XYZ file of C-alpha atoms in Angstrom:
187
model
C 31.907 47.971 26.838
C 29.388 50.620 27.667
C 26.071 49.945 29.337
C 24.292 51.119 26.232
C 26.087 48.574 24.040
C 25.386 45.885 26.605
C 21.657 46.753 26.535
C 21.641 46.520 22.733
C 23.201 43.046 22.856
C 20.877 41.956 25.659
C 17.894 43.039 23.538
C 19.382 41.217 20.566
C 19.783 38.090 22.704
C 16.145 38.382 23.879
C 15.008 38.561 20.240
C 17.139 35.554 19.364
C 15.714 33.657 22.353
C 12.125 34.546 21.367
C 12.689 33.285 17.828
C 14.540 30.246 19.167
C 11.749 29.408 21.637
C 9.151 29.830 18.905
C 10.959 27.413 16.608
C 11.674 24.934 19.384
C 7.915 24.775 20.001
C 7.183 24.462 16.294
C 9.712 21.647 15.943
C 8.140 19.880 18.943
C 4.707 20.202 17.300
C 6.116 18.868 14.029
C 7.705 15.932 15.843
C 4.406 15.174 17.587
C 2.484 15.458 14.319
C 5.067 13.232 12.604
C 4.752 10.646 15.352
C 0.941 10.777 15.145
C 1.115 10.503 11.346
C 3.419 7.480 11.457
C 1.178 5.817 14.029
C -1.960 6.525 11.983
C -0.326 5.210 8.806
C 0.814 2.085 10.613
C -2.711 1.444 11.903
C -4.291 2.013 8.492
C -1.692 -0.237 6.813
C -2.223 -3.027 9.360
C -6.012 -2.857 8.890
C -5.652 -2.666 5.119
C -3.404 -5.721 4.987
C -6.132 -7.739 6.715
C -9.040 -6.222 4.759
C -7.205 -6.510 1.458
C -6.969 -10.281 1.879
C -10.741 -10.485 2.376
C -11.453 -8.158 -0.529
C -9.156 -10.118 -2.821
C -10.954 -13.325 -1.861
C -14.238 -11.734 -2.947
C -12.679 -10.372 -6.121
C -11.250 -13.813 -6.895
C -14.718 -15.309 -6.386
C -16.021 -12.815 -8.924
C -13.166 -13.743 -11.274
C -14.042 -17.439 -10.871
C -17.672 -16.677 -11.751
C -16.532 -14.832 -14.863
C -14.365 -17.787 -15.877
C -17.267 -20.144 -15.224
C -19.584 -18.134 -17.471
C -16.937 -18.118 -20.214
C -16.737 -21.903 -19.956
C -20.526 -22.062 -20.090
C -20.491 -19.974 -23.276
C -17.881 -22.296 -24.781
C -19.958 -25.353 -23.843
C -23.056 -23.694 -25.259
C -21.249 -23.136 -28.550
C -20.191 -26.807 -28.642
C -23.761 -27.923 -27.897
C -25.011 -25.774 -30.791
C -22.344 -27.139 -33.149
C -23.305 -30.701 -32.157
C -26.948 -29.887 -32.847
C -28.027 -30.385 -29.225
C -29.746 -26.984 -29.197
C -31.332 -24.931 -31.953
C -30.269 -21.468 -33.090
C -33.081 -19.694 -31.257
C -32.298 -21.314 -27.902
C -28.577 -20.751 -28.474
C -29.114 -17.062 -29.228
C -31.320 -16.577 -26.173
C -28.998 -18.336 -23.711
C -25.885 -16.825 -25.300
C -27.325 -13.304 -25.016
C -28.214 -13.846 -21.340
C -24.790 -15.269 -20.515
C -22.996 -12.547 -22.470
C -25.014 -9.857 -20.681
C -24.204 -11.414 -17.301
C -20.551 -11.790 -18.297
C -20.358 -8.121 -19.282
C -21.929 -6.986 -16.012
C -19.694 -9.220 -13.893
C -16.601 -8.160 -15.846
C -17.461 -4.506 -15.242
C -17.995 -5.227 -11.536
C -14.674 -7.055 -11.411
C -12.785 -4.225 -13.110
C -14.406 -1.625 -10.847
C -13.660 -3.598 -7.675
C -10.111 -4.353 -8.768
C -9.523 -0.708 -9.668
C -10.785 0.489 -6.287
C -8.651 -2.001 -4.369
C -5.588 -1.053 -6.436
C -6.256 2.662 -5.867
C -6.532 2.241 -2.095
C -3.506 -0.051 -2.022
C -1.421 2.478 -3.929
C -2.507 5.353 -1.670
C -1.775 3.449 1.518
C 1.619 2.294 0.235
C 2.544 5.869 -0.666
C 1.798 6.976 2.895
C 3.489 3.912 4.354
C 6.686 4.516 2.378
C 6.542 8.210 3.260
C 6.141 7.412 6.945
C 9.219 5.212 6.990
C 12.394 7.151 7.538
C 14.382 5.229 4.971
C 17.229 7.702 5.336
C 18.021 6.213 8.755
C 17.100 2.596 8.008
C 19.822 0.080 7.279
C 19.567 -3.048 5.183
C 20.225 -5.022 8.374
C 17.143 -3.454 9.974
C 15.020 -4.297 6.930
C 16.452 -7.825 6.919
C 15.448 -8.026 10.589
C 11.898 -6.992 9.689
C 11.794 -9.652 6.968
C 13.128 -12.277 9.386
C 10.513 -11.302 11.990
C 7.797 -11.529 9.331
C 9.013 -14.989 8.304
C 9.080 -16.136 11.934
C 5.525 -14.890 12.464
C 4.438 -16.689 9.303
C 6.092 -19.904 10.507
C 4.172 -19.596 13.797
C 0.951 -19.253 11.812
C 0.402 -15.665 12.965
C 0.504 -14.218 9.449
C -1.675 -15.543 6.595
C 0.077 -16.388 3.314
C -1.533 -13.500 1.391
C -0.524 -10.933 4.022
C 2.973 -12.430 4.201
C 3.411 -12.163 0.427
C 2.235 -8.541 0.336
C 4.318 -7.377 3.276
C 7.438 -9.244 2.152
C 7.121 -7.636 -1.271
C 6.824 -4.201 0.373
C 9.845 -4.864 2.592
C 11.922 -6.060 -0.367
C 11.090 -2.789 -2.139
C 12.098 -0.797 0.946
C 15.340 -2.769 1.124
C 16.158 -1.795 -2.471
C 15.436 1.874 -1.656
C 17.682 1.702 1.426
C 20.437 0.079 -0.649
C 20.118 2.805 -3.290
C 20.272 5.532 -0.634
C 23.356 3.911 0.897
C 24.989 3.902 -2.527
C 24.129 7.576 -3.054
C 25.541 8.463 0.382
C 28.744 6.557 -0.406
C 29.132 8.278 -3.781
C 28.509 11.732 -2.306
C 31.298 11.171 0.265
C 33.783 10.244 -2.461
């Protein structure tokens, strides 16, 4: 092989190495960003699981108030039918209670909608951050078992346990479906 041909191939190898080095660095950056993303998602999910329980308690209090006002309206109607209050008093109290009921119902729907929106967004990121293509059902079962052990120790509140177990059961179904797809594609 002539020196000139050797120089051409050496230059070609240098170009390949430059491109290779560039992509190695880009892949490293992607891996670091992926790791940071997964960590951030995990932190947000952990915080959300705790905050969601508190928010749902408040929302349930609002729901209880709405139910209480509905009962009050029913009782008011009975009192009117029994002649314990006159039409004017009934109309006045009924209008006030109905107005309050409408406002509280709107607050409830708004709060519930916001919590559901955040929950959906966080779950989307959480599912995205899990590499379900490499997870096995045994690993997910292990996560469920660990969750149940932590619940038994009193480290996980019932509401958080229910939410996380539901999420893990969904992930398990996804992993099972992926395993089935992989099996079918090999056949």
